[in-house]
PDB file of C-alpha atoms in Angstrom:
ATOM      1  CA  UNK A   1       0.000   0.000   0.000  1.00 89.00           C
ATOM      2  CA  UNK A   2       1.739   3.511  -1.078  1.00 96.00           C
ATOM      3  CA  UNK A   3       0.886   6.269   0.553  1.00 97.00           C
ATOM      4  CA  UNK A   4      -1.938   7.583  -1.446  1.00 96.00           C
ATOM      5  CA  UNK A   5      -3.900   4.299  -0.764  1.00 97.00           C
ATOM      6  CA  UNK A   6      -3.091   4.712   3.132  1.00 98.00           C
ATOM      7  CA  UNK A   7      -4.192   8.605   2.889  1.00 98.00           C
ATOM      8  CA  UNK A   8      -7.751   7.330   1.734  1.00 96.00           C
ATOM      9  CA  UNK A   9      -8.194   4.322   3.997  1.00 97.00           C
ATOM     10  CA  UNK A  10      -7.537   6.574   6.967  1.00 98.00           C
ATOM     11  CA  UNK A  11      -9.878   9.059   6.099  1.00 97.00           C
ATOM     12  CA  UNK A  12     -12.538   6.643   5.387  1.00 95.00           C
ATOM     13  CA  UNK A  13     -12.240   4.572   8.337  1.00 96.00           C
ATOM     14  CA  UNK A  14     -12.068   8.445  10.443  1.00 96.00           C
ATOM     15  CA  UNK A  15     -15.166   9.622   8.799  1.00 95.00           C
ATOM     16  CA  UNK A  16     -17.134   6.640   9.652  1.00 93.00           C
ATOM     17  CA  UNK A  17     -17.010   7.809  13.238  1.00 93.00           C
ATOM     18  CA  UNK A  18     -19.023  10.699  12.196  1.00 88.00           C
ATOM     19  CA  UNK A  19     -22.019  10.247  10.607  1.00 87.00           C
ATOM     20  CA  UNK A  20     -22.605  14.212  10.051  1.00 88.00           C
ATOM     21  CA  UNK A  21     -19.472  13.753   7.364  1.00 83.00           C
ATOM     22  CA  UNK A  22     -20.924  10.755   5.560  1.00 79.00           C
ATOM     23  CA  UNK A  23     -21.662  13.094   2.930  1.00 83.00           C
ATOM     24  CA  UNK A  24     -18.884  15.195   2.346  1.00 85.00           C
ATOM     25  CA  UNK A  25     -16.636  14.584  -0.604  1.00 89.00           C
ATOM     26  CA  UNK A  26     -12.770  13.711  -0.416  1.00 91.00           C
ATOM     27  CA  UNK A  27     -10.769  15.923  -2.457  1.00 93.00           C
ATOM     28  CA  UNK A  28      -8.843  13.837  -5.166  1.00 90.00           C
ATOM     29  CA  UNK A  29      -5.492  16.029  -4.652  1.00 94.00           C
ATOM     30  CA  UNK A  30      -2.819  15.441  -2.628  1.00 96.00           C
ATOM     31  CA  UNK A  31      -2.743  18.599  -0.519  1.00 96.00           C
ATOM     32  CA  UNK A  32      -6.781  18.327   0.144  1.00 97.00           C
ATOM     33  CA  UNK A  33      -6.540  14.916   1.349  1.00 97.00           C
ATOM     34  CA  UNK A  34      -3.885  15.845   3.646  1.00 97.00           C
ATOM     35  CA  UNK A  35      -5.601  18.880   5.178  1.00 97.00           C
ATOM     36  CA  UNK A  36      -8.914  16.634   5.241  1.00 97.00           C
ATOM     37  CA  UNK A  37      -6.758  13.567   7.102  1.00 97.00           C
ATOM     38  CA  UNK A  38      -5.194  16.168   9.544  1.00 97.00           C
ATOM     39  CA  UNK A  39      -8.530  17.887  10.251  1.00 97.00           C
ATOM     40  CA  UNK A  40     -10.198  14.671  11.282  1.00 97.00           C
ATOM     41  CA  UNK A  41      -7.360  13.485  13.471  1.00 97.00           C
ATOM     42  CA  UNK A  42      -7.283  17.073  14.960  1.00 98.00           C
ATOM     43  CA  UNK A  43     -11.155  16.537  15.760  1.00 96.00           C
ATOM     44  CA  UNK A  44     -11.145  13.165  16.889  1.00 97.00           C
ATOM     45  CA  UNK A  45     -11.917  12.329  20.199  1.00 97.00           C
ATOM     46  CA  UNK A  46      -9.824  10.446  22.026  1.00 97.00           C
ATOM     47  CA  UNK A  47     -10.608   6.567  21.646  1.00 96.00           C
ATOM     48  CA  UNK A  48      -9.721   3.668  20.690  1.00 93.00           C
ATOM     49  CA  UNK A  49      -9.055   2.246  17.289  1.00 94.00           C
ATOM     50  CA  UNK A  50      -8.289  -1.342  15.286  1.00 95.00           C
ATOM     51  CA  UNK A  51      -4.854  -2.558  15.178  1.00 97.00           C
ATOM     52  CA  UNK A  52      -5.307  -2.404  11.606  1.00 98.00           C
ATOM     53  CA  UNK A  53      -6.179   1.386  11.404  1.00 98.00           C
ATOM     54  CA  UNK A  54      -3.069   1.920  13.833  1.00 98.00           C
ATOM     55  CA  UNK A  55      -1.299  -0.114  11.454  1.00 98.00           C
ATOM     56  CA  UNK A  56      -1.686   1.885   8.536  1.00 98.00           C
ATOM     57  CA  UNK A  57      -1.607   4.783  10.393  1.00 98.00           C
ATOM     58  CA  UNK A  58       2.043   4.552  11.941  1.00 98.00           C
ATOM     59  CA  UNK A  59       3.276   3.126   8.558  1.00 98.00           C
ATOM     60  CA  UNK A  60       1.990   6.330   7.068  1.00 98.00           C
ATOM     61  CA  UNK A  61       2.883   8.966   9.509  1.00 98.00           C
ATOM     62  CA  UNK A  62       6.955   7.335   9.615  1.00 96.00           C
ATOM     63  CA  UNK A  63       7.133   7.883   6.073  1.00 96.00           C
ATOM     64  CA  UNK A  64       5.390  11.244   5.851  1.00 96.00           C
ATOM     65  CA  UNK A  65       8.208  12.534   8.925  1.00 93.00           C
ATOM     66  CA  UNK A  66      10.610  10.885   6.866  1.00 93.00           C
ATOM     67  CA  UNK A  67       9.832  13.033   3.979  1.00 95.00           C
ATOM     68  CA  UNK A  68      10.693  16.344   6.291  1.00 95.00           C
ATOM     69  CA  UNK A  69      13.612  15.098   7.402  1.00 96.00           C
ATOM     70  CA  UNK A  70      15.019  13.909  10.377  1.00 97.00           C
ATOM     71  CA  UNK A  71      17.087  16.658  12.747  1.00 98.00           C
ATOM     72  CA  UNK A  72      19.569  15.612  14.303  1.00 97.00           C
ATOM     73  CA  UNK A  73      21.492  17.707  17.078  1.00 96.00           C
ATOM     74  CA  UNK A  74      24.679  16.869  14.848  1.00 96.00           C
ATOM     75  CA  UNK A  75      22.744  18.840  12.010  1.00 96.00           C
ATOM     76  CA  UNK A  76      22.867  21.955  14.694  1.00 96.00           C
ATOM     77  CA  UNK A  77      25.454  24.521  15.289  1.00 90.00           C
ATOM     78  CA  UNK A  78      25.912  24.945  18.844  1.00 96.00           C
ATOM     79  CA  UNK A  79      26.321  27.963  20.446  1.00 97.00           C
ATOM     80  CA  UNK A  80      27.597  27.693  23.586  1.00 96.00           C
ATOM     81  CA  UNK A  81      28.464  24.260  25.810  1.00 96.00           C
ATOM     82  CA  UNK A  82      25.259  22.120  25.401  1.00 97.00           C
ATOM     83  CA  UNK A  83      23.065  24.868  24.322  1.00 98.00           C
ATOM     84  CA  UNK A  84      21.881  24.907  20.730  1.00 98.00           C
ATOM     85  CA  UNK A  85      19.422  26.677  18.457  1.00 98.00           C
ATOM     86  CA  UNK A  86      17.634  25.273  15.403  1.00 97.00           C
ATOM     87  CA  UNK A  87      14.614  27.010  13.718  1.00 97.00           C
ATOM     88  CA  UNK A  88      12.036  24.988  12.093  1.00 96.00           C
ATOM     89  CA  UNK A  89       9.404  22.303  12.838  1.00 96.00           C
ATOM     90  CA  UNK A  90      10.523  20.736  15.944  1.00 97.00           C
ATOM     91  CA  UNK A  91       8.616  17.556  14.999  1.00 97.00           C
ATOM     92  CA  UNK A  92      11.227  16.611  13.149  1.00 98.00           C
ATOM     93  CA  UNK A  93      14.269  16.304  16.044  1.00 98.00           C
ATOM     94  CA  UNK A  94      15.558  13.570  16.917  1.00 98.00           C
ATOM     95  CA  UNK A  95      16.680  14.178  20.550  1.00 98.00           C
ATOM     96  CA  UNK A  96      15.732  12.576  23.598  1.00 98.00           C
ATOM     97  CA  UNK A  97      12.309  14.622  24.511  1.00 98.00           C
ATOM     98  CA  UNK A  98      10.735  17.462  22.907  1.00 98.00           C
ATOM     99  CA  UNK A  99       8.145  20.006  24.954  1.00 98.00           C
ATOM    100  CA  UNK A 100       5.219  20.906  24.041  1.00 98.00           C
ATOM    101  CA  UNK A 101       3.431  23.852  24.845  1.00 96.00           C
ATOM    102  CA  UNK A 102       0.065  22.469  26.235  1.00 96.00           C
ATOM    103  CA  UNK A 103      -3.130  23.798  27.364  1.00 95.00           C
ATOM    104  CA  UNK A 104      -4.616  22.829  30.575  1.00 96.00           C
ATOM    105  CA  UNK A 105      -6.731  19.981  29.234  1.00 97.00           C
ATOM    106  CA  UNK A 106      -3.150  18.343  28.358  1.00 97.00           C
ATOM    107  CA  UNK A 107      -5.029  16.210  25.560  1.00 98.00           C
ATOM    108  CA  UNK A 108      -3.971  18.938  22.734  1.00 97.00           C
ATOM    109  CA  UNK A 109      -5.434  21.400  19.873  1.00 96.00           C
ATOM    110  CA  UNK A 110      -8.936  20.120  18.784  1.00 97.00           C
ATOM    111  CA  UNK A 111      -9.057  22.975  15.946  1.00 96.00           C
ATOM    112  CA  UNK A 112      -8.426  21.566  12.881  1.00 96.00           C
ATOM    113  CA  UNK A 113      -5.013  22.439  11.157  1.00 96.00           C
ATOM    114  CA  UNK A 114      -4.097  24.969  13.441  1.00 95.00           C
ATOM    115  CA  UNK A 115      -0.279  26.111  13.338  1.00 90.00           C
ATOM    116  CA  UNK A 116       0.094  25.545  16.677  1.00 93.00           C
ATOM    117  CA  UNK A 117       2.749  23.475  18.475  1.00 95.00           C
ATOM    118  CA  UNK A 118       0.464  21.673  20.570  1.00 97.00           C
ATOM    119  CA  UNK A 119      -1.647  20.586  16.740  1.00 97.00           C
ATOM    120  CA  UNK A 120       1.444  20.132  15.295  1.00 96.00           C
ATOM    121  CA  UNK A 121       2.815  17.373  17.684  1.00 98.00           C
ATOM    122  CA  UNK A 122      -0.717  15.411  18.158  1.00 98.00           C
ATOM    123  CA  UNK A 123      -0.936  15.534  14.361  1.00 97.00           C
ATOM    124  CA  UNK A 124       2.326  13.793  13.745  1.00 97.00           C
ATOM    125  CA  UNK A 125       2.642  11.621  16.675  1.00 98.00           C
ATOM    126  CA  UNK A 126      -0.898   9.727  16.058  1.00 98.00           C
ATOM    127  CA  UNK A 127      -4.329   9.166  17.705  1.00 98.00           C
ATOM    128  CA  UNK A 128      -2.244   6.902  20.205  1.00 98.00           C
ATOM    129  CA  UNK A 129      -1.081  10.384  21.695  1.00 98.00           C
ATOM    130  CA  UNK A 130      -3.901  12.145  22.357  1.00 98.00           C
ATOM    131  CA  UNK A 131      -5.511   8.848  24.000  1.00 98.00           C
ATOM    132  CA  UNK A 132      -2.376   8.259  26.110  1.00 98.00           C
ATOM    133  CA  UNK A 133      -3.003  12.473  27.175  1.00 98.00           C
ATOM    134  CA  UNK A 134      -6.534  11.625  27.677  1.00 98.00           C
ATOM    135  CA  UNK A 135      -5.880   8.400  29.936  1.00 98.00           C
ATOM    136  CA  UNK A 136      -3.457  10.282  31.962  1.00 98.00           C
ATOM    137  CA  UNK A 137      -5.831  13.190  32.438  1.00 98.00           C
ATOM    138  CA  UNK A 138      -8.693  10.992  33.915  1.00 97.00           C
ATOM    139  CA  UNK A 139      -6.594   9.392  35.991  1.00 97.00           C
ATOM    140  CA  UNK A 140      -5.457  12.767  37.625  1.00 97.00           C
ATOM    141  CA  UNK A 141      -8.880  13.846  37.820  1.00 97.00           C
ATOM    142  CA  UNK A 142      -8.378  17.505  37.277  1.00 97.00           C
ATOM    143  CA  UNK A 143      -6.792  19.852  34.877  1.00 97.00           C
ATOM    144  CA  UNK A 144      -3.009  20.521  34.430  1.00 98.00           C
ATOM    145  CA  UNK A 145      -1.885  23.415  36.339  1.00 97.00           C
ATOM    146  CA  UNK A 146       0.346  26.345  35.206  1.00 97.00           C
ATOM    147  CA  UNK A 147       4.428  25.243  35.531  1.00 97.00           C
ATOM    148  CA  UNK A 148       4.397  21.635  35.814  1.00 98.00           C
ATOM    149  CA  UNK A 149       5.364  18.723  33.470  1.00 98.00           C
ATOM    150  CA  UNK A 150       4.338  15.220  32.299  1.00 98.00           C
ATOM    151  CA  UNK A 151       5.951  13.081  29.871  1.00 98.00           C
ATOM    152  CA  UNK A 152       4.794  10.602  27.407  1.00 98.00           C
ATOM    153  CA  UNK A 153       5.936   8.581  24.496  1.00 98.00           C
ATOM    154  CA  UNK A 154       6.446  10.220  21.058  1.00 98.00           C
ATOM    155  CA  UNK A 155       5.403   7.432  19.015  1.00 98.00           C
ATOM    156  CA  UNK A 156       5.049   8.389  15.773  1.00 98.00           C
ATOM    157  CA  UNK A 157       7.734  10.931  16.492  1.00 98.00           C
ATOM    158  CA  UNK A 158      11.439  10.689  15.967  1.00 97.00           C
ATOM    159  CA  UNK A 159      12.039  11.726  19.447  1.00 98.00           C
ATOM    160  CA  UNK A 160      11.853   9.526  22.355  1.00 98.00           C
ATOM    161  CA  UNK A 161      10.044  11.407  24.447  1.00 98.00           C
ATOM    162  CA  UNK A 162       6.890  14.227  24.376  1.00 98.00           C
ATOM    163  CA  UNK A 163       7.515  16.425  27.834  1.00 98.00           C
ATOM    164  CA  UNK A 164       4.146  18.436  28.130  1.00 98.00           C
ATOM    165  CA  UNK A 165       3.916  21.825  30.359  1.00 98.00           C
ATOM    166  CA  UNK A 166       1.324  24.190  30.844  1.00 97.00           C
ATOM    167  CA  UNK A 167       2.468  27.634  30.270  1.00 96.00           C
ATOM    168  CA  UNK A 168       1.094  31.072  31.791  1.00 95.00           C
ATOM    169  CA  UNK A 169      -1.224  32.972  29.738  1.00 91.00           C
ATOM    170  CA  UNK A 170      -0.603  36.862  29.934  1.00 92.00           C
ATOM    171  CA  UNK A 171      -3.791  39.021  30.258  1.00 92.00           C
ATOM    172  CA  UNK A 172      -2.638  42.681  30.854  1.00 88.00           C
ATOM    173  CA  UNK A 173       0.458  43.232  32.910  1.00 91.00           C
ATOM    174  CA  UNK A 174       3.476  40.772  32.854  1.00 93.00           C
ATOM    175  CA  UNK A 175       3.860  39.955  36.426  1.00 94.00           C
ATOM    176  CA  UNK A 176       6.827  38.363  39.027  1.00 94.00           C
ATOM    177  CA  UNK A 177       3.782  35.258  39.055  1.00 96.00           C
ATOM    178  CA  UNK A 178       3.907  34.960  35.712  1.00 95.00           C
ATOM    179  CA  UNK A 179       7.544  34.752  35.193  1.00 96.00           C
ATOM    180  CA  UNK A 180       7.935  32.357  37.769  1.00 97.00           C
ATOM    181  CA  UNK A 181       5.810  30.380  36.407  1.00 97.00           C
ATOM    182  CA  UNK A 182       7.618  30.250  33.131  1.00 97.00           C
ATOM    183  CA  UNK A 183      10.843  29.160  34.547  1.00 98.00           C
ATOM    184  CA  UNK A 184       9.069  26.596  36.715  1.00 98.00           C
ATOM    185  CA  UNK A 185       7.714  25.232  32.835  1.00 98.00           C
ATOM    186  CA  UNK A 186      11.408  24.814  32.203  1.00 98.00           C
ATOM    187  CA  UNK A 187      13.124  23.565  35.445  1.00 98.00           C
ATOM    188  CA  UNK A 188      10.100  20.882  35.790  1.00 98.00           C
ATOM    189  CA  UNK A 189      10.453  19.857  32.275  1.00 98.00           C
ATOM    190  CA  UNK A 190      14.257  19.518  32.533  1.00 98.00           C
ATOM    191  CA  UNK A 191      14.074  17.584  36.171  1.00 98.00           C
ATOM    192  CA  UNK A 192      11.710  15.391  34.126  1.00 98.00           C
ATOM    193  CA  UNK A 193      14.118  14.779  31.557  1.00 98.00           C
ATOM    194  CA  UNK A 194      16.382  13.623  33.667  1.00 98.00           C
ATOM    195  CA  UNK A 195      14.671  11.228  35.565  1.00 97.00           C
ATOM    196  CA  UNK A 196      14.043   9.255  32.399  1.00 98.00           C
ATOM    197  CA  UNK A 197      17.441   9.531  31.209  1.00 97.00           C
ATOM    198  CA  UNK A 198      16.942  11.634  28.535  1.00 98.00           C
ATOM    199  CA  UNK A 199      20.189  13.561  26.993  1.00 98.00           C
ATOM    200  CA  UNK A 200      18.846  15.673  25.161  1.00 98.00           C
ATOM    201  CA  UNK A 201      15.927  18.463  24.913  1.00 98.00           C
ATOM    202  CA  UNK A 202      14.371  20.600  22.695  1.00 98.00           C
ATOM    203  CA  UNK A 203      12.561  23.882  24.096  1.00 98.00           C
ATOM    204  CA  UNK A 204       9.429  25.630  21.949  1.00 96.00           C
ATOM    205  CA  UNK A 205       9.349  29.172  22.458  1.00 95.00           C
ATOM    206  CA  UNK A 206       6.852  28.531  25.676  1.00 96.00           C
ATOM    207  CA  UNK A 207       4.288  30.990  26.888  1.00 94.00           C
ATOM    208  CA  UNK A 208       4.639  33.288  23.374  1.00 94.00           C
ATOM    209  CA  UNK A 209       2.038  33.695  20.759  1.00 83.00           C
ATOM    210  CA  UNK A 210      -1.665  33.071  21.709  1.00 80.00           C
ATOM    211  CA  UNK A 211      -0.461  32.796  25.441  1.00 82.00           C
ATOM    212  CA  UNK A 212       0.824  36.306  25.159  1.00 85.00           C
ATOM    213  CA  UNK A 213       4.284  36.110  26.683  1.00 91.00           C
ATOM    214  CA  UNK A 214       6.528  38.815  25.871  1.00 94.00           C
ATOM    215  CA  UNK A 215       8.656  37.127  22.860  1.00 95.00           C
ATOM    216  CA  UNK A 216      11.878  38.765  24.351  1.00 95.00           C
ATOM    217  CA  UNK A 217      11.626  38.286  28.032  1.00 97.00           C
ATOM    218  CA  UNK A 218      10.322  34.707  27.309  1.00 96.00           C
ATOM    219  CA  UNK A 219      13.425  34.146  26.008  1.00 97.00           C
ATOM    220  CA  UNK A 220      15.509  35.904  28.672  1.00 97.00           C
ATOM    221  CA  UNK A 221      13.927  33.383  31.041  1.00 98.00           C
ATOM    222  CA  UNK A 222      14.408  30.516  28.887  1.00 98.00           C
ATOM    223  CA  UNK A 223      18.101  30.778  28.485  1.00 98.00           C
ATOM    224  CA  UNK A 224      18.536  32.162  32.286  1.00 98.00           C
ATOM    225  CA  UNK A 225      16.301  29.143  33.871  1.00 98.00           C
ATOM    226  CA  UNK A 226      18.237  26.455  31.722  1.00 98.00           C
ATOM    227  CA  UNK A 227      21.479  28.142  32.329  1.00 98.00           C
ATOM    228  CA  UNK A 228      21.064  28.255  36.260  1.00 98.00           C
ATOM    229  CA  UNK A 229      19.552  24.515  36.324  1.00 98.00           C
ATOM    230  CA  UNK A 230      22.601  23.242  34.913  1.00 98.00           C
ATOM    231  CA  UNK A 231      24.820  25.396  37.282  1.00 97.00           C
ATOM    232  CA  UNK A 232      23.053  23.505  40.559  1.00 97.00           C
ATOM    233  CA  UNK A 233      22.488  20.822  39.024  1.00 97.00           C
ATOM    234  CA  UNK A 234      25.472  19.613  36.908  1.00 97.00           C
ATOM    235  CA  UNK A 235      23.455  18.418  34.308  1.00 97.00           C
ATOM    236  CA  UNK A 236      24.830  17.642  31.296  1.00 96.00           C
ATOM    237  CA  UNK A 237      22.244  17.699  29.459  1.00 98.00           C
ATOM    238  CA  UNK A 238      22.298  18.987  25.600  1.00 98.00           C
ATOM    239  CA  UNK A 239      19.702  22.008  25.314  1.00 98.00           C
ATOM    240  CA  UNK A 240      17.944  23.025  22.136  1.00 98.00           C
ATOM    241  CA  UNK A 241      16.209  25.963  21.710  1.00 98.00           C
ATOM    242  CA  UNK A 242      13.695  25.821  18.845  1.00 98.00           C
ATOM    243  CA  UNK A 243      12.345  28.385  17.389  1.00 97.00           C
ATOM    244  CA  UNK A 244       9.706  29.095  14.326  1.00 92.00           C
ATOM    245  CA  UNK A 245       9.628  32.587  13.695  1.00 93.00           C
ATOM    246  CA  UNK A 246      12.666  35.301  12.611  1.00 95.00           C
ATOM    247  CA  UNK A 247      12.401  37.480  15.482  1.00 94.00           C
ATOM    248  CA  UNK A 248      12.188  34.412  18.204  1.00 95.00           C
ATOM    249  CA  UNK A 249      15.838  33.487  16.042  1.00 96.00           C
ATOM    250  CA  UNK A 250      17.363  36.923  16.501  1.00 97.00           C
ATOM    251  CA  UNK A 251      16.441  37.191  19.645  1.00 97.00           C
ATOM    252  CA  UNK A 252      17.791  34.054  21.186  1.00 97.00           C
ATOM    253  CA  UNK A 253      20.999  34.531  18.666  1.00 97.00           C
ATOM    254  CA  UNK A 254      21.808  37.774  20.683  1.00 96.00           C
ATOM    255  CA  UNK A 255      21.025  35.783  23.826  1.00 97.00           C
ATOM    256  CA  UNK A 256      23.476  33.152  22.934  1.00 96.00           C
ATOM    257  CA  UNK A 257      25.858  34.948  21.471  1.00 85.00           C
TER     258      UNK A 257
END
């Protein structure tokens, strides 16, 4: 089975969950099945699925990451001792865990095709991701608060590991809270790391965008957090700061020297 064959069977077997989509019409391109595929894993509920679905699916999402290409930190120039920056999709490194910026119903982005991390991850790592998220959320019993950390597999993902952390949202003033809160999304996701033996990480630009984090203090905090947790801690772990957009890059590249 190619891709194109997997592409349809996946859709089909999603849309027969919904009976208000029995009607609607597949597109016969490439680029509209895709969008379709991703929209209906981004709606799905979490829930389980055949082994044969599953099947197809992981078969077609290793293929699909494979076409990005893989990221390794040996593709990325470091900048100082263990701390690296890389812009791009940070679904495509392959280090040791990758953190996502989460919201507090840790289960991720239910709006189809959205650009954001959280969308991006659950898209390429597979339904299995958002059902583990959704099984660890009932067990807890309550939502995720603001600067902690839980980790997960990656499966579909060439990482090992997804760290997840609730960031602080920013309505009106930036506060001492709010800060602290930040760096507590980084120390807790690092300590995390750690405990699963994981030797290398790769930061999102936390808290920024929709959660309305100053870009440029975000990134003050980033690099000062990570900086001081390997001081008291002698970690040695390797640290990547990811970034998407041009003015996250130039920030952290005067940051890092």
């Amino acid at each position: 089975m190619n891709q194109e064959k997997r592409r349809e069977y996946l859709i089909h077997e999603l849309l027969k969950e919904r009976p208000e989509y029995q009607q609607m019409r597949i597109p016969t391109g490439e680029a509209g099945q895709k969008r379709l595929l991703r929209s209906l894993m981004n709606v799905r509920m979490a829930g389980d699925m055949d082994d044969e679905f599953l099947r197809i699916q992981d078969e077609y999402l290793s293929e699909e990451n494979t076409k990005k290409g893989i990221v390794t930190l040996a593709d990325i120039k470091e900048k100082q001792p263990d701390l690296f920056l890389w812009k791009g999709d940070i679904t495509r490194l392959q280090v040791g865990a990758i953190v996502n910026a989460a919201n507090s119903g840790m289960t991720g982005c239910y709006q189809p095709c959205h650009n954001c991390i959280d969308n991006c991850i659950h898209t390429y790592a597979g339904i299995q991701l958002r059902n583990y998220c959704n099984h660890m959320m009932q067990e807890q019993g309550y939502e995720e608060p603001t600067g902690q950390a839980k980790i997960t597999p990656a499966f579909n993902l060439p990482c090992d590991y997804v760290i997840h952390t609730v960031g602080p949202i920013v309505r009106g003033k930036l506060t001492g809270k709010l800060e602290d809160q930040l760096r507590s999304c980084y120390r807790a996701s690092l300590a995390l790391a750690e405990e699963h033996g994981v030797t290398s990480i790769a930061f999102c630009c936390i808290s920024t965008g929709v959660f309305m984090f100053p870009n440029e203090r975000a990134a003050e905090l980033a690099v000062q957090t990570v900086r001081q947790y390997k001081k008291e801690t002698n970690s040695k772990m390797k640290v990547v700061f990811n970034v998407f957009k041009d003015e996250d890059e130039q920030i952290y590249e005067r940051l890092l020297g």
